[in-house]
mmCIF file of C-alpha atoms in Angstrom:
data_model
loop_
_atom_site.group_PDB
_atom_site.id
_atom_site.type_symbol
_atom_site.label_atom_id
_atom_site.label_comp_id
_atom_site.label_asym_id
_atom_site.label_seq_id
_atom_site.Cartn_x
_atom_site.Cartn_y
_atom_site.Cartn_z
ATOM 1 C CA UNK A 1 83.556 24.638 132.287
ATOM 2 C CA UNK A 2 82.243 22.539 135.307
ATOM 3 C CA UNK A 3 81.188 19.946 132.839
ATOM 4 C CA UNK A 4 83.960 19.573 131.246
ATOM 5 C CA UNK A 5 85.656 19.489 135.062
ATOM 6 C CA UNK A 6 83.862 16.669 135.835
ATOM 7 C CA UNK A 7 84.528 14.852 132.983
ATOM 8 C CA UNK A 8 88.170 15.240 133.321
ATOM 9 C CA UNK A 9 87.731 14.003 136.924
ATOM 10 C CA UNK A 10 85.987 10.728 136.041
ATOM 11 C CA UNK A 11 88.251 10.042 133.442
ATOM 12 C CA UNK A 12 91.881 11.167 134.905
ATOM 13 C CA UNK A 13 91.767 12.473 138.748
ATOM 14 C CA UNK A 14 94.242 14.282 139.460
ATOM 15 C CA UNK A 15 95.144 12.242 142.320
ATOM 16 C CA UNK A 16 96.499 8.689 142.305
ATOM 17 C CA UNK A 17 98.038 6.831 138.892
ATOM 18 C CA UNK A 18 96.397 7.870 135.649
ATOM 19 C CA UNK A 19 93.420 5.780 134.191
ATOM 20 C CA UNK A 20 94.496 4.640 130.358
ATOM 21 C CA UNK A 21 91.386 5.747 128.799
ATOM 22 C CA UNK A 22 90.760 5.670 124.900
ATOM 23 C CA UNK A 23 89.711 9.084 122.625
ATOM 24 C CA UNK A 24 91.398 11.684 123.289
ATOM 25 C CA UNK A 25 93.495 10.237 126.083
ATOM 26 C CA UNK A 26 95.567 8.725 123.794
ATOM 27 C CA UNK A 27 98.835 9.697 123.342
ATOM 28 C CA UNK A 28 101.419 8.680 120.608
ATOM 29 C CA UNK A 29 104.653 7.592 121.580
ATOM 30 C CA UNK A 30 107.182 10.223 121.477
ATOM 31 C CA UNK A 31 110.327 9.823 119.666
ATOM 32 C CA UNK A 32 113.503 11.743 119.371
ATOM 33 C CA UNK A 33 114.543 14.572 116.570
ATOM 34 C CA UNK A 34 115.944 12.446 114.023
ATOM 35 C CA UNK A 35 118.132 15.540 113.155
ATOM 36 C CA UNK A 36 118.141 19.403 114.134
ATOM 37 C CA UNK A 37 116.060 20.815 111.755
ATOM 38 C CA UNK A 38 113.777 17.986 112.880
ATOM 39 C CA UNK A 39 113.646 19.339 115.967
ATOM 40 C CA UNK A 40 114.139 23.306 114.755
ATOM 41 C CA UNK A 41 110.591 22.477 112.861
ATOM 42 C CA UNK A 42 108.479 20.619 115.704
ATOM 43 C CA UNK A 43 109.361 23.127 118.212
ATOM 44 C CA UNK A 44 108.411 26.197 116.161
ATOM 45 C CA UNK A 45 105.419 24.351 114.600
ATOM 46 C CA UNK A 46 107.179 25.163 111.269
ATOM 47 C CA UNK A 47 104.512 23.294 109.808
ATOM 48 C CA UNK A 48 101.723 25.728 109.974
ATOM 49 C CA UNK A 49 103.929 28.602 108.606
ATOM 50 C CA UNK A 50 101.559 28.559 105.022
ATOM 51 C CA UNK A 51 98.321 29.594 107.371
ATOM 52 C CA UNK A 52 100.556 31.976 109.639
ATOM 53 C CA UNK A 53 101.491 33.703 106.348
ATOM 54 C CA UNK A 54 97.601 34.501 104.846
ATOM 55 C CA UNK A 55 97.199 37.558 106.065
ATOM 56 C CA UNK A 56 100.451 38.757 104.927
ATOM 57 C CA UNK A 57 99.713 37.841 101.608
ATOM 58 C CA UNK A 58 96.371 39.188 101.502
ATOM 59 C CA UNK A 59 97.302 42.257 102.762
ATOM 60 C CA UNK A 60 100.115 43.099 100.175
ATOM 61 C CA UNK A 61 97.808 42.029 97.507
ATOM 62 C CA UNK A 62 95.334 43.990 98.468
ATOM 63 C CA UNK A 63 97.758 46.682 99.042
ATOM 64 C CA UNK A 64 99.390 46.457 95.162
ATOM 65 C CA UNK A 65 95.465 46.016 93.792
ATOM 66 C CA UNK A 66 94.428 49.255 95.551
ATOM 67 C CA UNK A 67 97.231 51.285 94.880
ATOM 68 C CA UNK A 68 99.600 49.767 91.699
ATOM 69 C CA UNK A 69 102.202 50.013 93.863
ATOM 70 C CA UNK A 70 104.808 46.888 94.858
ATOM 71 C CA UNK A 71 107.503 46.528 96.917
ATOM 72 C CA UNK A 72 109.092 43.116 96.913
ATOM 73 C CA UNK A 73 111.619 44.127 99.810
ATOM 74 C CA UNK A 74 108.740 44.551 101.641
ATOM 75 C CA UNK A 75 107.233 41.528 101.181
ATOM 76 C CA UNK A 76 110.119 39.409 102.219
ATOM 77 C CA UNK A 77 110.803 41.302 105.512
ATOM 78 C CA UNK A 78 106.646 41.384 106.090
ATOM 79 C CA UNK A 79 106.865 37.627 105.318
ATOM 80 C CA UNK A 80 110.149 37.017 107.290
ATOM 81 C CA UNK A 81 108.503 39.131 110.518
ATOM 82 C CA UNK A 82 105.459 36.727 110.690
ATOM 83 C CA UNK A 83 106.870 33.827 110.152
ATOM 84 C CA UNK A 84 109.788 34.337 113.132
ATOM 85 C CA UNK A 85 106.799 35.631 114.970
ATOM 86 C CA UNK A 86 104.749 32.999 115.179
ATOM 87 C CA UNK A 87 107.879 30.214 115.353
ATOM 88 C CA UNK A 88 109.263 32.090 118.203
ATOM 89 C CA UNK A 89 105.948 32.211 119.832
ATOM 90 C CA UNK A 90 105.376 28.688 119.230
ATOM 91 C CA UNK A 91 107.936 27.889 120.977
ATOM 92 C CA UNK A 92 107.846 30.194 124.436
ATOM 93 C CA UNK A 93 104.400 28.618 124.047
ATOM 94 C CA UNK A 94 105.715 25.645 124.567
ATOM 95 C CA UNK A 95 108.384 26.329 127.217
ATOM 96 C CA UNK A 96 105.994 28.212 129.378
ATOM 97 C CA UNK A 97 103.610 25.293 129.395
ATOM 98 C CA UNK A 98 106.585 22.920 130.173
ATOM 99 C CA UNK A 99 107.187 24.980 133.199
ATOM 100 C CA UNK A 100 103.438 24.860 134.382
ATOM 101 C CA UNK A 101 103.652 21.128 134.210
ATOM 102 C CA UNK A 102 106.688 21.218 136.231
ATOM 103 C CA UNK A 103 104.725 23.441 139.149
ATOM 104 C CA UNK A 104 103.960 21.818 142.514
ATOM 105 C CA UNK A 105 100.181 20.600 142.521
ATOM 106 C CA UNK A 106 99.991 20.538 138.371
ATOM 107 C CA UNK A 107 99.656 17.407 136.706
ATOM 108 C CA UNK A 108 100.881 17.319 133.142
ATOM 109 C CA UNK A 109 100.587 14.989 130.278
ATOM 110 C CA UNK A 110 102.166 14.368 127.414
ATOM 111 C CA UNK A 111 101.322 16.277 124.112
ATOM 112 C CA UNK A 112 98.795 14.689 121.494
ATOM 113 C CA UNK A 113 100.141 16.325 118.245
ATOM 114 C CA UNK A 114 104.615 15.948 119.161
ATOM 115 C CA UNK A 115 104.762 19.592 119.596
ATOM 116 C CA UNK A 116 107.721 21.079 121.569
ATOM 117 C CA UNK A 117 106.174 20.604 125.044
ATOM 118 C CA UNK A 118 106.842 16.529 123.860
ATOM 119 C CA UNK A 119 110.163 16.985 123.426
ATOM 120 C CA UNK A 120 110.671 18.794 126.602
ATOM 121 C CA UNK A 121 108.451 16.052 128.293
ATOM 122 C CA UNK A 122 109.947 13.040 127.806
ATOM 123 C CA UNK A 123 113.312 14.967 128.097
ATOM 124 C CA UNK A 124 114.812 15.113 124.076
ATOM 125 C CA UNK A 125 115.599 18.653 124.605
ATOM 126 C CA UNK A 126 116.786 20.817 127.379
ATOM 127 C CA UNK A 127 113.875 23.670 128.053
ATOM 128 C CA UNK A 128 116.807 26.673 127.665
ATOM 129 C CA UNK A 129 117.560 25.462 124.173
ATOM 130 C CA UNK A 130 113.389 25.954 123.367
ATOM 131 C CA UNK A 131 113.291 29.172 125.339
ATOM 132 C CA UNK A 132 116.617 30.720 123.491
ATOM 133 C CA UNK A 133 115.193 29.717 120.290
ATOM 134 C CA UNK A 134 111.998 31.295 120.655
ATOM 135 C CA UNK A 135 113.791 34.847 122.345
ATOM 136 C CA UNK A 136 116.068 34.834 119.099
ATOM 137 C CA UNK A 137 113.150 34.309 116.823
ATOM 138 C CA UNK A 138 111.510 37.294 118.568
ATOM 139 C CA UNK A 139 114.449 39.320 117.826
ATOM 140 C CA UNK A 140 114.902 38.802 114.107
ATOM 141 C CA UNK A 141 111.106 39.372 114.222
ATOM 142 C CA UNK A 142 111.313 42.711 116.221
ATOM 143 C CA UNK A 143 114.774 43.833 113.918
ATOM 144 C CA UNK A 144 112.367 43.085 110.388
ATOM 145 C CA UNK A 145 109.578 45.224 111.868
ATOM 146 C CA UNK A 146 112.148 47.945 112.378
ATOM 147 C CA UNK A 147 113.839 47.503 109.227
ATOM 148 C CA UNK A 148 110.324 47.748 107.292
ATOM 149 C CA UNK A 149 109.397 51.417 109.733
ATOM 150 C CA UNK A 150 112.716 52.718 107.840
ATOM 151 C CA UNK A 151 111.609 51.750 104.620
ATOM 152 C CA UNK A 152 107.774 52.756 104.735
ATOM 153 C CA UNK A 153 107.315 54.373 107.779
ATOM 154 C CA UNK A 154 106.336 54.643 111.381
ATOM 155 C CA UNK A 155 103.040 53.113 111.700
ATOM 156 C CA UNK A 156 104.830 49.790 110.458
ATOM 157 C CA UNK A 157 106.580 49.988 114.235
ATOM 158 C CA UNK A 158 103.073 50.768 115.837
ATOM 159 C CA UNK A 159 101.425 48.157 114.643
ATOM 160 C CA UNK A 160 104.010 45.858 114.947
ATOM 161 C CA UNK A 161 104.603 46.854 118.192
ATOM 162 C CA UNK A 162 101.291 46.539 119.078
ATOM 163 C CA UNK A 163 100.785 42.697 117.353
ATOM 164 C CA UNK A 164 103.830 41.718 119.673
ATOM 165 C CA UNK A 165 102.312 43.005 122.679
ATOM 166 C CA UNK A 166 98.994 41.197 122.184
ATOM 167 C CA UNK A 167 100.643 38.190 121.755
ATOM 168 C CA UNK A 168 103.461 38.120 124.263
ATOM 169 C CA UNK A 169 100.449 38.887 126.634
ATOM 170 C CA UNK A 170 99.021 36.272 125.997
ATOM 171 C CA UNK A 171 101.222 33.952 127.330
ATOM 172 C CA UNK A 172 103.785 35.820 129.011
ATOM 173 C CA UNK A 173 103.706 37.226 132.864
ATOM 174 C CA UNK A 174 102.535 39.390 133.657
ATOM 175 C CA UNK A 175 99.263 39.434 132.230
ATOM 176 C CA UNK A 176 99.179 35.902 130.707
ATOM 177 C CA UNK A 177 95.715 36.341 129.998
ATOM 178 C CA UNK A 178 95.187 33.286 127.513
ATOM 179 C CA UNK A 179 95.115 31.526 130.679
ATOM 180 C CA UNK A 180 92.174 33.320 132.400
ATOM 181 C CA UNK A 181 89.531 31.860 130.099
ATOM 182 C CA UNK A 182 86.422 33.223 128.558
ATOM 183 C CA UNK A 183 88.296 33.647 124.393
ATOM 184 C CA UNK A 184 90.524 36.131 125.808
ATOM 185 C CA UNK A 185 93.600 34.864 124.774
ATOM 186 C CA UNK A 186 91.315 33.651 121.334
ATOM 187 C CA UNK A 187 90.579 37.688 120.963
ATOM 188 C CA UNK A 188 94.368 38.750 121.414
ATOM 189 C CA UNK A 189 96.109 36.336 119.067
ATOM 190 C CA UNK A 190 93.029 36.783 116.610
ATOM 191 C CA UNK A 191 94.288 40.939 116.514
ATOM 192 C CA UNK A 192 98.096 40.270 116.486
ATOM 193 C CA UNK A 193 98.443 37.436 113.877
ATOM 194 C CA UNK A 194 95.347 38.146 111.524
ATOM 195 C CA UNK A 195 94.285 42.146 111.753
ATOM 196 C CA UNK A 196 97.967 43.617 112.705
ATOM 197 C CA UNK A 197 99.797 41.769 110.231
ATOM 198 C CA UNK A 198 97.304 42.482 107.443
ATOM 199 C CA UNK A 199 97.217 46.250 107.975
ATOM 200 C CA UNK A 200 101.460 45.782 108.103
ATOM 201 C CA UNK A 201 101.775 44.348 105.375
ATOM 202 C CA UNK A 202 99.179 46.870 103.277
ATOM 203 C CA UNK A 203 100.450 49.782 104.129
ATOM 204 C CA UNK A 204 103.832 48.832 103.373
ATOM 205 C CA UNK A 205 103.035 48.160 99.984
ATOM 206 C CA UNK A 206 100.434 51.258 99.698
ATOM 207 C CA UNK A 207 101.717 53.426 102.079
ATOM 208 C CA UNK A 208 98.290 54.385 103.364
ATOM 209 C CA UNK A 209 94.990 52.909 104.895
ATOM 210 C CA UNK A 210 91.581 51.909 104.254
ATOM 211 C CA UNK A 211 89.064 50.046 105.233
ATOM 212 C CA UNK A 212 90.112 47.218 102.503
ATOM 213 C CA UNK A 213 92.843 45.635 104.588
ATOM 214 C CA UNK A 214 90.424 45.354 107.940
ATOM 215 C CA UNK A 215 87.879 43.663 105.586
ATOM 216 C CA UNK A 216 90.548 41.332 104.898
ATOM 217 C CA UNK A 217 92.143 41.040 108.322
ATOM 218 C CA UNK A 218 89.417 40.294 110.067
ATOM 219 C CA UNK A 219 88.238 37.106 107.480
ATOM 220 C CA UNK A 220 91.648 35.752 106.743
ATOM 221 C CA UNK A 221 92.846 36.880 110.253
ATOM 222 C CA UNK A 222 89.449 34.455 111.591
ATOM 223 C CA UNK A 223 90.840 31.863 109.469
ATOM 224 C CA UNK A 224 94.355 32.268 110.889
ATOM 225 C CA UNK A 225 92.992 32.084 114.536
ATOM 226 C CA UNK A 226 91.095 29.085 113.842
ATOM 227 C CA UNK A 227 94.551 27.291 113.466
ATOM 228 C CA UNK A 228 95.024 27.614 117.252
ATOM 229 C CA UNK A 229 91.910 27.418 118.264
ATOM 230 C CA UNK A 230 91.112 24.002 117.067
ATOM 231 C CA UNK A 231 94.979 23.664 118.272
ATOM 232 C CA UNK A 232 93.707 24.048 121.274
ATOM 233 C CA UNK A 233 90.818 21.490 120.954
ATOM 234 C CA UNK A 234 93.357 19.281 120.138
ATOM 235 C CA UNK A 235 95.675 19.581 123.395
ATOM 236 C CA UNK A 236 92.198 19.882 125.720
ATOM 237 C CA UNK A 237 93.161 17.598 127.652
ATOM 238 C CA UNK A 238 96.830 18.912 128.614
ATOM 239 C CA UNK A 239 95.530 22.516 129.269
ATOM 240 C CA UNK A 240 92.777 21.031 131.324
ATOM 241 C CA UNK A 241 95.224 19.150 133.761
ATOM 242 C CA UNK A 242 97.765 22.599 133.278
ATOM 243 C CA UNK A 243 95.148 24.601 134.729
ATOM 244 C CA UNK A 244 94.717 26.817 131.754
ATOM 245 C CA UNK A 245 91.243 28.044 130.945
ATOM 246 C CA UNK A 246 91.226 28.603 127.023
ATOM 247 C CA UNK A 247 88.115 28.769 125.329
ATOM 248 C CA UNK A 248 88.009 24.890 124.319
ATOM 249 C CA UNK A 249 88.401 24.072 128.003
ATOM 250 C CA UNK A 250 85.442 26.757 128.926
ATOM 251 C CA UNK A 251 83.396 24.975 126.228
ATOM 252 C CA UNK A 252 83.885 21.884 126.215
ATOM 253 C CA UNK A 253 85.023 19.816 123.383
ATOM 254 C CA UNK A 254 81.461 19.020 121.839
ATOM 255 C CA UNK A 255 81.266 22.790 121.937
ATOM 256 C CA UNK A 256 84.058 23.907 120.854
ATOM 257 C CA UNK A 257 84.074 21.826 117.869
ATOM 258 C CA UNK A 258 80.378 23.664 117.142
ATOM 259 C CA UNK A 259 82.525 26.947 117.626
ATOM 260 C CA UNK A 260 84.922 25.610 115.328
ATOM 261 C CA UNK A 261 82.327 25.365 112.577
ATOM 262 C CA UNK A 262 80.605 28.777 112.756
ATOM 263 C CA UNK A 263 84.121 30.695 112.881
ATOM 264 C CA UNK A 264 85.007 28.843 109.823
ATOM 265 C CA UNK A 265 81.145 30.264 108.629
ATOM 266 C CA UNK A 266 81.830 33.801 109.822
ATOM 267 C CA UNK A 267 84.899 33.774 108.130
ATOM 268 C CA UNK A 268 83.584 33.669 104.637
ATOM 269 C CA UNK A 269 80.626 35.299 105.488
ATOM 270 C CA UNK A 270 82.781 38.279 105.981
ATOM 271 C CA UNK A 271 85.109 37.607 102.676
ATOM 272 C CA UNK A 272 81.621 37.042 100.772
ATOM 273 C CA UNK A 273 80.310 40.292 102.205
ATOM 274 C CA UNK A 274 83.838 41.849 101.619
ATOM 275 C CA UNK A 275 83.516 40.911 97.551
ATOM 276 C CA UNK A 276 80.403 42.344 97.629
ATOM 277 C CA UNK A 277 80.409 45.678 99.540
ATOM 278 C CA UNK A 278 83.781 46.706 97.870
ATOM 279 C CA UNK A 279 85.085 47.162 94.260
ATOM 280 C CA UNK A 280 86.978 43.861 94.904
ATOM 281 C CA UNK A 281 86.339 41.946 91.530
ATOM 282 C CA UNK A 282 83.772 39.596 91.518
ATOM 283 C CA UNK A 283 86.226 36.481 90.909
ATOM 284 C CA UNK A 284 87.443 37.059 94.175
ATOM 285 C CA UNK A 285 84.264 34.915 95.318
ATOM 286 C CA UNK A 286 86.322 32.323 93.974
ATOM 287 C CA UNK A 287 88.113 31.909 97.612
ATOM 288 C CA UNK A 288 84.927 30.645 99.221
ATOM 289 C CA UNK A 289 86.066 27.189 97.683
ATOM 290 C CA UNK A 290 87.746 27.088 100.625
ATOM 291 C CA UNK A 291 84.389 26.600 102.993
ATOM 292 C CA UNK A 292 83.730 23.283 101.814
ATOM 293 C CA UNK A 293 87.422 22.088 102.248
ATOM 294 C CA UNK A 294 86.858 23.338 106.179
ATOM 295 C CA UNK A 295 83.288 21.989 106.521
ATOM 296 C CA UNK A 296 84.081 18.638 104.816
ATOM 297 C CA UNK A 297 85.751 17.304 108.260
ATOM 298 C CA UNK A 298 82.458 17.919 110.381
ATOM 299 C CA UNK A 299 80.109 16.017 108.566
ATOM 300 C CA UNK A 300 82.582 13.100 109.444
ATOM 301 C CA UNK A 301 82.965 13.837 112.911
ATOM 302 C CA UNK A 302 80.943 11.858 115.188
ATOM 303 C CA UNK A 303 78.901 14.618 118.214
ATOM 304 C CA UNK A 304 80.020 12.844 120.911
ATOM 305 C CA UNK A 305 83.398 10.449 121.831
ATOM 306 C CA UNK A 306 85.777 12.419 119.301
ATOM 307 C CA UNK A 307 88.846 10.844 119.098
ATOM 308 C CA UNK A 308 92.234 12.909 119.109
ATOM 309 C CA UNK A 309 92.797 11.550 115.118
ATOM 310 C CA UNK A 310 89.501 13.274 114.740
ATOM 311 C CA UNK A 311 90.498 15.849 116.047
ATOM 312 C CA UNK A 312 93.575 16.764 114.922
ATOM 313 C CA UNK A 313 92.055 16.211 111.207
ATOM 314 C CA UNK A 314 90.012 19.242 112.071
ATOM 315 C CA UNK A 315 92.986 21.387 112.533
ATOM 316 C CA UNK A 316 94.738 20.190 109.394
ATOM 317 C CA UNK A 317 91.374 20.835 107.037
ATOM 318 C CA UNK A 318 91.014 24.019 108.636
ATOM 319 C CA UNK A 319 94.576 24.931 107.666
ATOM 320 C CA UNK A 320 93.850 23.747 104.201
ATOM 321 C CA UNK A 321 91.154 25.761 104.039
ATOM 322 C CA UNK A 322 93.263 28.754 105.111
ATOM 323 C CA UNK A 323 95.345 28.481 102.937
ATOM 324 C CA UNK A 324 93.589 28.000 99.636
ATOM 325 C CA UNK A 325 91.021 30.715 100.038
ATOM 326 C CA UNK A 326 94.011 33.071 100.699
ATOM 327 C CA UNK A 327 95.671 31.488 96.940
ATOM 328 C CA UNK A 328 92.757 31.983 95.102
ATOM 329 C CA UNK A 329 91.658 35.031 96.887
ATOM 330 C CA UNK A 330 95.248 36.379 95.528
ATOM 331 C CA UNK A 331 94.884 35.234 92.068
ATOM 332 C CA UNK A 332 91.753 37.006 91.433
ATOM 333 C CA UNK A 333 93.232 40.034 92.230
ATOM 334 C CA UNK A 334 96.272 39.460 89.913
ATOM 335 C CA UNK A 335 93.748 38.253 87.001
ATOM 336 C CA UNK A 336 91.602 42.022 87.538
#
């Protein structure tokens, strides 16, 4: 972390006018919503919803292979729950780091990917408009989890209720220990929107447990939290000058990036030892297509002087992968 301090110090002090420096001290223009949903989608990161949903999908696939059982009801309000979860979280994300910019003593900079915290930046949007949206998403969030307890029972709630609490810890006072450093906040929003969800969504399709759906939680949910991780590699800079200590900012970005690259590993290490260990079918093997999609970016990246395009290409390819191990992870099970 002291390296990467000092760095940061050299290239923007915190005192005085900013240097204009090139890499990943480059930042875009901002421009304004061209419409509502324009700015409805940018603030909730709307974008990433396909990798926020893997884990849901696993889990009621895994949940209708183990048991022949479907529930399609479920699946919408399992689907519906996640995705106002993470959108509403996206956004109090956003508004909370808004408001650490705006702190005596903090210096803040504008945001390399046009995320909300742009849009409250250069002023396109008023921060109680952000903050409302996110509280409402919460609720229809909270209101599906309840709505799926009635339907298939009460550990639905508890692990709902347990996935929101992780993650409103994360960020929200008074804990807000995604600040504190050390892949704490990493660990948390690994459990609440890759494990949790999985197990949710199983049991509401097979209305018990087993150890299938932590198999899968924990690989797809790795996957999942490498969307905000390398998120987080991407906006190093900002969090730096906010004063938050996520993992990338312990790290380093060199580092992180290397982190990057053997979570992406682990992940399908654990969904090839999942196939394996299990009476999975072996087509399910197909899914590790999806490591070379994710690895493909790193042999282009050059180890030192990233640049925030390179960056950011990171996070999309480790979306992509996400997102097509979880599709053909899916249709192996509906071809057995």
């Amino acid at each position: 972390m002291h390296s990467v301090e000092r760095e940061f110090r050299t290239t923007q002090p915190l005192t005085g006018e900013p240097e204009r420096r090139p890499s990943l001290d480059v930042v875009p223009p901002a421009r304004p919503p061209r419409s509502v949903l324009h700015a409805l989608v940018t603030v909730t990161r709307a974008s990433t919803t396909p990798v926020l949903l893997t884990p849901v999908v696993v889990g009621a696939a895994l949940g209708w292979w183990e048991s022949g059982r479907f529930s399609p009801v479920g699946l919408v309000l399992s689907l519906v729950g996640m995705a106002a979860t993470g959108w509403g979280l996206a956004a109090l994300h956003d508004y909370y780091d808004y408001l650490l910019s705006r702190r005596p003593g903090v210096r803040g900079a504008p945001d390399a990917l046009g995320t909300g915290y742009s849009l409250l930046w250069y002023g396109f949007l008023p921060p109680q408009i952000v903050r409302d949206t996110g509280l409402i998403l919460l609720t229809v969030a909270g209101l599906a989890s309840v709505v799926l307890a009635v339907i298939a029972g009460w550990p639905v709630l508890f692990f709902a209720a347990l996935s929101f609490l992780l993650l409103w810890a994360v960020i929200g006072l008074p804990l807000r220990f995604g600040y504190r450093g050390w892949g704490l906040g990493e660990l948390g929003t690994g459990l609440g929107i890759g494990l949790l969800p999985t197990l949710i969504s199983y049991y509401v399709q097979a209305h018990t447990l087993s150890w299938l759906p932590v198999w899968g939680g924990t690989a797809f949910g790795l996957l999942s939290l490498l969307l905000f991780f390398n998120f987080n590699a991407v906006q190093i800079r900002r969090d730096w000058l906010l004063h938050k200590r996520t993992l990338t900012v312990n790290l380093g970005l060199t580092r992180a990036l290397d982190v990057s690259a053997l979570l992406l590993v682990a992940a399908f290490v654990l969904l090839l030892c999942m196939v394996v260990l299990t009476d999975l079918p072996l087509l399910a093997l197909i899914s590790l297509a999806g490591l070379p999609v994710g690895l493909s970016v790193f042999a282009r990246l050059p180890r030192e002087g990233q640049s925030a395009a390179a960056v950011a290409r990171v996070y999309r390819m480790g979306g992509h992968a996400a997102v097509l191990a979880a599709a053909l992870f899916v249709v192996a099970l509906l071809l057995d």
